[in-house]
PDB file of C-alpha atoms in Angstrom:
ATOM      1  CA  MET R   1       1.057  -2.670   9.481  1.00  0.00           C
ATOM      2  CA  ASN R   2       0.264  -2.856   5.593  1.00  0.00           C
ATOM      3  CA  ILE R   3       2.509  -5.780   5.207  1.00  0.00           C
ATOM      4  CA  ILE R   4       0.622  -7.708   7.845  1.00  0.00           C
ATOM      5  CA  TRP R   5      -2.643  -6.730   6.063  1.00  0.00           C
ATOM      6  CA  TRP R   6      -1.438  -8.009   2.801  1.00  0.00           C
ATOM      7  CA  VAL R   7      -0.288 -11.507   4.258  1.00  0.00           C
ATOM      8  CA  LEU R   8      -3.621 -12.069   6.052  1.00  0.00           C
ATOM      9  CA  ARG R   9      -5.666 -11.461   2.783  1.00  0.00           C
ATOM     10  CA  PRO R  10      -4.889 -14.820   1.447  1.00  0.00           C
ATOM     11  CA  PHE R  11      -5.413 -16.757   4.442  1.00  0.00           C
ATOM     12  CA  TYR R  12      -8.786 -15.071   4.845  1.00  0.00           C
ATOM     13  CA  TRP R  13      -9.742 -16.379   1.387  1.00  0.00           C
ATOM     14  CA  LEU R  14      -8.524 -19.933   2.386  1.00  0.00           C
ATOM     15  CA  GLY R  15     -10.730 -19.945   5.366  1.00  0.00           C
ATOM     16  CA  LEU R  16     -13.655 -18.398   3.760  1.00  0.00           C
ATOM     17  CA  LEU R  17     -14.881 -21.557   1.789  1.00  0.00           C
ATOM     18  CA  PRO R  18     -14.953 -23.860   5.084  1.00  0.00           C
ATOM     19  CA  VAL R  19     -16.561 -21.122   7.006  1.00  0.00           C
ATOM     20  CA  ILE R  20     -19.208 -20.750   4.364  1.00  0.00           C
ATOM     21  CA  ALA R  21     -19.883 -24.507   4.298  1.00  0.00           C
ATOM     22  CA  VAL R  22     -20.191 -24.701   8.025  1.00  0.00           C
ATOM     23  CA  PHE R  23     -22.465 -21.651   8.018  1.00  0.00           C
ATOM     24  CA  LEU R  24     -24.796 -23.309   5.544  1.00  0.00           C
ATOM     25  CA  ILE R  25     -24.934 -26.637   7.483  1.00  0.00           C
ATOM     26  CA  ALA R  26     -25.788 -24.682  10.584  1.00  0.00           C
ATOM     27  CA  CYS R  27     -28.544 -22.794   8.782  1.00  0.00           C
ATOM     28  CA  ALA R  28     -29.823 -26.249   7.486  1.00  0.00           C
ATOM     29  CA  HIS R  29     -29.934 -28.006  10.880  1.00  0.00           C
ATOM     30  CA  PHE R  30     -31.074 -24.912  12.682  1.00  0.00           C
ATOM     31  CA  SER R  31     -34.457 -26.544  13.770  1.00  0.00           C
ATOM     32  CA  ARG R  32     -32.698 -29.758  15.279  1.00  0.00           C
ATOM     33  CA  ASP R  33     -29.956 -27.984  17.397  1.00  0.00           C
ATOM     34  CA  THR R  34     -30.714 -24.231  17.848  1.00  0.00           C
ATOM     35  CA  GLU R  35     -28.041 -23.473  20.362  1.00  0.00           C
ATOM     36  CA  VAL R  36     -25.112 -24.876  18.509  1.00  0.00           C
ATOM     37  CA  SER R  37     -26.480 -23.587  15.171  1.00  0.00           C
ATOM     38  CA  LEU R  38     -26.670 -20.091  16.681  1.00  0.00           C
ATOM     39  CA  GLY R  39     -23.205 -20.207  17.945  1.00  0.00           C
ATOM     40  CA  ILE R  40     -21.751 -21.479  14.863  1.00  0.00           C
ATOM     41  CA  MET R  41     -23.626 -18.922  12.640  1.00  0.00           C
ATOM     42  CA  ALA R  42     -22.420 -16.154  15.145  1.00  0.00           C
ATOM     43  CA  ILE R  43     -18.915 -17.135  14.694  1.00  0.00           C
ATOM     44  CA  ALA R  44     -19.286 -17.271  10.810  1.00  0.00           C
ATOM     45  CA  LEU R  45     -20.844 -13.739  10.734  1.00  0.00           C
ATOM     46  CA  VAL R  46     -17.988 -12.522  12.757  1.00  0.00           C
ATOM     47  CA  TYR R  47     -15.701 -13.990  10.244  1.00  0.00           C
ATOM     48  CA  PHE R  48     -17.622 -12.431   7.628  1.00  0.00           C
ATOM     49  CA  GLY R  49     -17.464  -8.993   9.461  1.00  0.00           C
ATOM     50  CA  LEU R  50     -13.594  -9.374   9.644  1.00  0.00           C
ATOM     51  CA  GLY R  51     -13.581  -9.867   5.833  1.00  0.00           C
ATOM     52  CA  TYR R  52     -15.291  -6.752   5.328  1.00  0.00           C
ATOM     53  CA  LEU R  53     -12.825  -4.965   7.660  1.00  0.00           C
ATOM     54  CA  LEU R  54      -9.878  -6.551   5.787  1.00  0.00           C
ATOM     55  CA  PHE R  55     -11.122  -6.008   2.348  1.00  0.00           C
ATOM     56  CA  SER R  56     -12.965  -2.607   2.515  1.00  0.00           C
ATOM     57  CA  VAL R  57     -12.148  -0.575   5.667  1.00  0.00           C
ATOM     58  CA  ALA R  58      -8.440  -1.232   6.022  1.00  0.00           C
ATOM     59  CA  PRO R  59      -7.350  -0.292   2.609  1.00  0.00           C
ATOM     60  CA  ARG R  60      -9.315   2.869   2.580  1.00  0.00           C
ATOM     61  CA  TYR R  61      -7.859   3.840   6.039  1.00  0.00           C
ATOM     62  CA  PHE R  62      -4.217   3.140   5.126  1.00  0.00           C
ATOM     63  CA  LYS R  63      -4.531   5.067   1.900  1.00  0.00           C
ATOM     64  CA  SER R  64      -6.168   8.056   3.758  1.00  0.00           C
ATOM     65  CA  ARG R  65      -3.350   8.251   6.151  1.00  0.00           C
ATOM     66  CA  LEU R  66      -0.761   8.469   3.280  1.00  0.00           C
ATOM     67  CA  ASP R  67      -2.967  10.863   1.399  1.00  0.00           C
ATOM     68  CA  ARG R  68      -3.270  13.213   4.403  1.00  0.00           C
ATOM     69  CA  MET R  69       0.465  13.366   4.863  1.00  0.00           C
ATOM     70  CA  VAL R  70       1.098  14.110   1.102  1.00  0.00           C
ATOM     71  CA  GLU R  71      -1.600  16.831   1.196  1.00  0.00           C
ATOM     72  CA  LYS R  72       0.281  18.582   4.100  1.00  0.00           C
ATOM     73  CA  ALA R  73       3.264  18.770   1.938  1.00  0.00           C
ATOM     74  CA  LYS R  74       1.199  19.876  -1.109  1.00  0.00           C
ATOM     75  CA  MET R  75      -0.182  22.798   1.090  1.00  0.00           C
ATOM     76  CA  THR R  76       3.435  24.023   1.491  1.00  0.00           C
ATOM     77  CA  GLY R  77       3.899  24.603  -2.262  1.00  0.00           C
ATOM     78  CA  PHE R  78       4.955  21.471  -3.342  1.00  0.00           C
ATOM     79  CA  ASN R  79       3.409  20.531  -6.811  1.00  0.00           C
ATOM     80  CA  PRO R  80       4.352  16.966  -8.249  1.00  0.00           C
ATOM     81  CA  SER R  81       4.616  16.411 -11.870  1.00  0.00           C
ATOM     82  CA  HIS R  82       5.315  12.640 -11.186  1.00  0.00           C
ATOM     83  CA  GLU R  83       4.196  10.536  -8.333  1.00  0.00           C
ATOM     84  CA  VAL R  84       4.375   6.991  -7.319  1.00  0.00           C
ATOM     85  CA  VAL R  85       2.526   5.444  -4.491  1.00  0.00           C
ATOM     86  CA  SER R  86       3.170   1.992  -2.592  1.00  0.00           C
ATOM     87  CA  VAL R  87       0.016   1.413  -0.480  1.00  0.00           C
ATOM     88  CA  MET R  88       1.553  -1.798   0.610  1.00  0.00           C
ATOM     89  CA  PHE R  89       4.583  -0.352   2.154  1.00  0.00           C
ATOM     90  CA  ASN R  90       2.813   3.088   3.090  1.00  0.00           C
ATOM     91  CA  ARG R  91       5.238   5.029   0.844  1.00  0.00           C
ATOM     92  CA  TYR R  92       4.870   7.860  -1.685  1.00  0.00           C
ATOM     93  CA  VAL R  93       7.531   9.539  -3.738  1.00  0.00           C
ATOM     94  CA  GLY R  94       6.533  12.738  -5.678  1.00  0.00           C
ATOM     95  CA  PHE R  95       8.830  14.964  -8.044  1.00  0.00           C
ATOM     96  CA  ASP R  96       8.259  18.368  -8.477  1.00  0.00           C
ATOM     97  CA  ALA R  97      10.123  19.345 -11.647  1.00  0.00           C
ATOM     98  CA  ALA R  98       9.564  23.196 -11.440  1.00  0.00           C
ATOM     99  CA  ALA R  99      11.046  23.255  -7.951  1.00  0.00           C
ATOM    100  CA  LYS R 100      13.397  20.444  -8.389  1.00  0.00           C
ATOM    101  CA  LYS R 101      12.498  18.690  -5.380  1.00  0.00           C
ATOM    102  CA  ALA R 102      11.497  15.266  -4.407  1.00  0.00           C
ATOM    103  CA  LEU R 103       9.041  14.518  -1.601  1.00  0.00           C
ATOM    104  CA  TYR R 104       9.310  11.053   0.198  1.00  0.00           C
ATOM    105  CA  VAL R 105       6.593  10.126   2.574  1.00  0.00           C
ATOM    106  CA  ASP R 106       6.762   6.906   4.736  1.00  0.00           C
ATOM    107  CA  VAL R 107       3.775   6.548   6.933  1.00  0.00           C
ATOM    108  CA  ASN R 108       5.406   3.686   9.021  1.00  0.00           C
ATOM    109  CA  LEU R 109       7.942   6.259  10.179  1.00  0.00           C
ATOM    110  CA  ASN R 110       5.608   9.182  10.279  1.00  0.00           C
ATOM    111  CA  SER R 111       7.935  11.165   8.228  1.00  0.00           C
ATOM    112  CA  ALA R 112       7.932  13.525   5.171  1.00  0.00           C
ATOM    113  CA  THR R 113      11.135  14.584   3.653  1.00  0.00           C
ATOM    114  CA  LEU R 114      11.556  17.077   1.024  1.00  0.00           C
ATOM    115  CA  ILE R 115      14.836  16.246  -1.106  1.00  0.00           C
ATOM    116  CA  ASP R 116      16.741  18.597  -3.579  1.00  0.00           C
ATOM    117  CA  PHE R 117      17.303  17.048  -6.849  1.00  0.00           C
ATOM    118  CA  ASP R 118      21.114  17.808  -6.085  1.00  0.00           C
ATOM    119  CA  GLN R 119      20.954  15.773  -3.231  1.00  0.00           C
ATOM    120  CA  VAL R 120      19.996  12.399  -5.458  1.00  0.00           C
ATOM    121  CA  SER R 121      23.010  10.514  -6.179  1.00  0.00           C
ATOM    122  CA  SER R 122      21.280   8.097  -8.520  1.00  0.00           C
ATOM    123  CA  TRP R 123      18.200   6.475  -9.330  1.00  0.00           C
ATOM    124  CA  GLU R 124      17.351   2.753 -10.687  1.00  0.00           C
ATOM    125  CA  LEU R 125      14.522   0.761 -11.918  1.00  0.00           C
ATOM    126  CA  VAL R 126      15.040  -2.860 -11.001  1.00  0.00           C
ATOM    127  CA  PRO R 127      12.838  -5.249 -13.063  1.00  0.00           C
ATOM    128  CA  ASP R 128      12.112  -8.673 -11.674  1.00  0.00           C
ATOM    129  CA  LYS R 129       9.536 -11.442 -12.539  1.00  0.00           C
ATOM    130  CA  SER R 130       6.854  -9.985 -10.370  1.00  0.00           C
ATOM    131  CA  PRO R 131       4.143  -7.641 -11.474  1.00  0.00           C
ATOM    132  CA  LEU R 132       5.772  -5.025  -9.464  1.00  0.00           C
ATOM    133  CA  LEU R 133       9.158  -3.665 -10.015  1.00  0.00           C
ATOM    134  CA  LEU R 134      11.356  -1.738  -7.571  1.00  0.00           C
ATOM    135  CA  PHE R 135      12.157   2.086  -8.097  1.00  0.00           C
ATOM    136  CA  LYS R 136      15.345   2.857  -6.094  1.00  0.00           C
ATOM    137  CA  LEU R 137      16.295   6.386  -5.244  1.00  0.00           C
ATOM    138  CA  VAL R 138      19.695   6.748  -3.765  1.00  0.00           C
ATOM    139  CA  THR R 139      20.284  10.067  -1.806  1.00  0.00           C
ATOM    140  CA  ARG R 140      22.913  11.929   0.197  1.00  0.00           C
ATOM    141  CA  VAL R 141      20.347  12.779   3.002  1.00  0.00           C
ATOM    142  CA  PRO R 142      21.502  11.471   6.287  1.00  0.00           C
ATOM    143  CA  ASN R 143      19.267   8.621   7.470  1.00  0.00           C
ATOM    144  CA  LEU R 144      17.653   8.269   4.190  1.00  0.00           C
ATOM    145  CA  HIS R 145      20.344   6.794   1.992  1.00  0.00           C
ATOM    146  CA  GLU R 146      18.064   4.604  -0.226  1.00  0.00           C
ATOM    147  CA  ILE R 147      14.290   4.832  -0.936  1.00  0.00           C
ATOM    148  CA  GLY R 148      12.463   1.970  -2.566  1.00  0.00           C
ATOM    149  CA  VAL R 149       8.978   2.159  -3.875  1.00  0.00           C
ATOM    150  CA  ARG R 150       7.262  -0.621  -5.944  1.00  0.00           C
ATOM    151  CA  ILE R 151       5.567   0.369  -9.117  1.00  0.00           C
ATOM    152  CA  LYS R 152       3.644  -1.641 -11.802  1.00  0.00           C
ATOM    153  CA  ALA R 153       5.728  -3.405 -14.414  1.00  0.00           C
ATOM    154  CA  ASN R 154       3.708  -1.971 -17.263  1.00  0.00           C
ATOM    155  CA  GLN R 155       4.871   1.564 -16.278  1.00  0.00           C
ATOM    156  CA  PHE R 156       8.672   0.687 -16.493  1.00  0.00           C
ATOM    157  CA  GLY R 157       9.011   2.542 -19.899  1.00  0.00           C
ATOM    158  CA  ALA R 158       7.211   5.511 -18.702  1.00  0.00           C
ATOM    159  CA  TRP R 159       9.147   5.686 -15.455  1.00  0.00           C
ATOM    160  CA  LYS R 160      12.466   5.287 -17.128  1.00  0.00           C
ATOM    161  CA  SER R 161      11.786   8.069 -19.626  1.00  0.00           C
ATOM    162  CA  ASP R 162      10.515  10.434 -16.895  1.00  0.00           C
ATOM    163  CA  MET R 163      13.440   9.866 -14.560  1.00  0.00           C
ATOM    164  CA  HIS R 164      15.810  10.513 -17.515  1.00  0.00           C
ATOM    165  CA  THR R 165      14.107  13.911 -18.232  1.00  0.00           C
ATOM    166  CA  LEU R 166      14.234  14.722 -14.513  1.00  0.00           C
ATOM    167  CA  PHE R 167      17.702  13.622 -13.367  1.00  0.00           C
ATOM    168  CA  GLY R 168      19.382  13.005 -16.900  1.00  0.00           C
TER     169      GLY R 168
END
């Protein structure tokens, strides 16, 4: 669902300028044709309301769902020293260095999985030209062979050193 949300955002911005222009024209011609102007203004206000939902309410909702699942795991004693959150894909990976466990949460699958460090086969940071790079964690857990989470490119060095510290 998050991906649909991210795809809709640019389309909303593209449509916003014509909607604002039509809304202002309808306001200027309100005295000439009230009935048509009211209809146009109502449709424009609905469009503005959808924008509020798209840019304000939806991100908080998606983030809160992910945070609730992570908090449930933290209540069981999981204490992460390193965390990465991919709000776009509804994923979280946290590493508890003291307990030598990793927590993977995927809201889309409604799953939270604790993984022992010895079940992690390898990890990789895949840089590309985008502002986000891919952090891959390859495990020996059935049905969860590869975990991918996007992180900011400016955190590449910090994550690389942290993963070397945790896994060698």
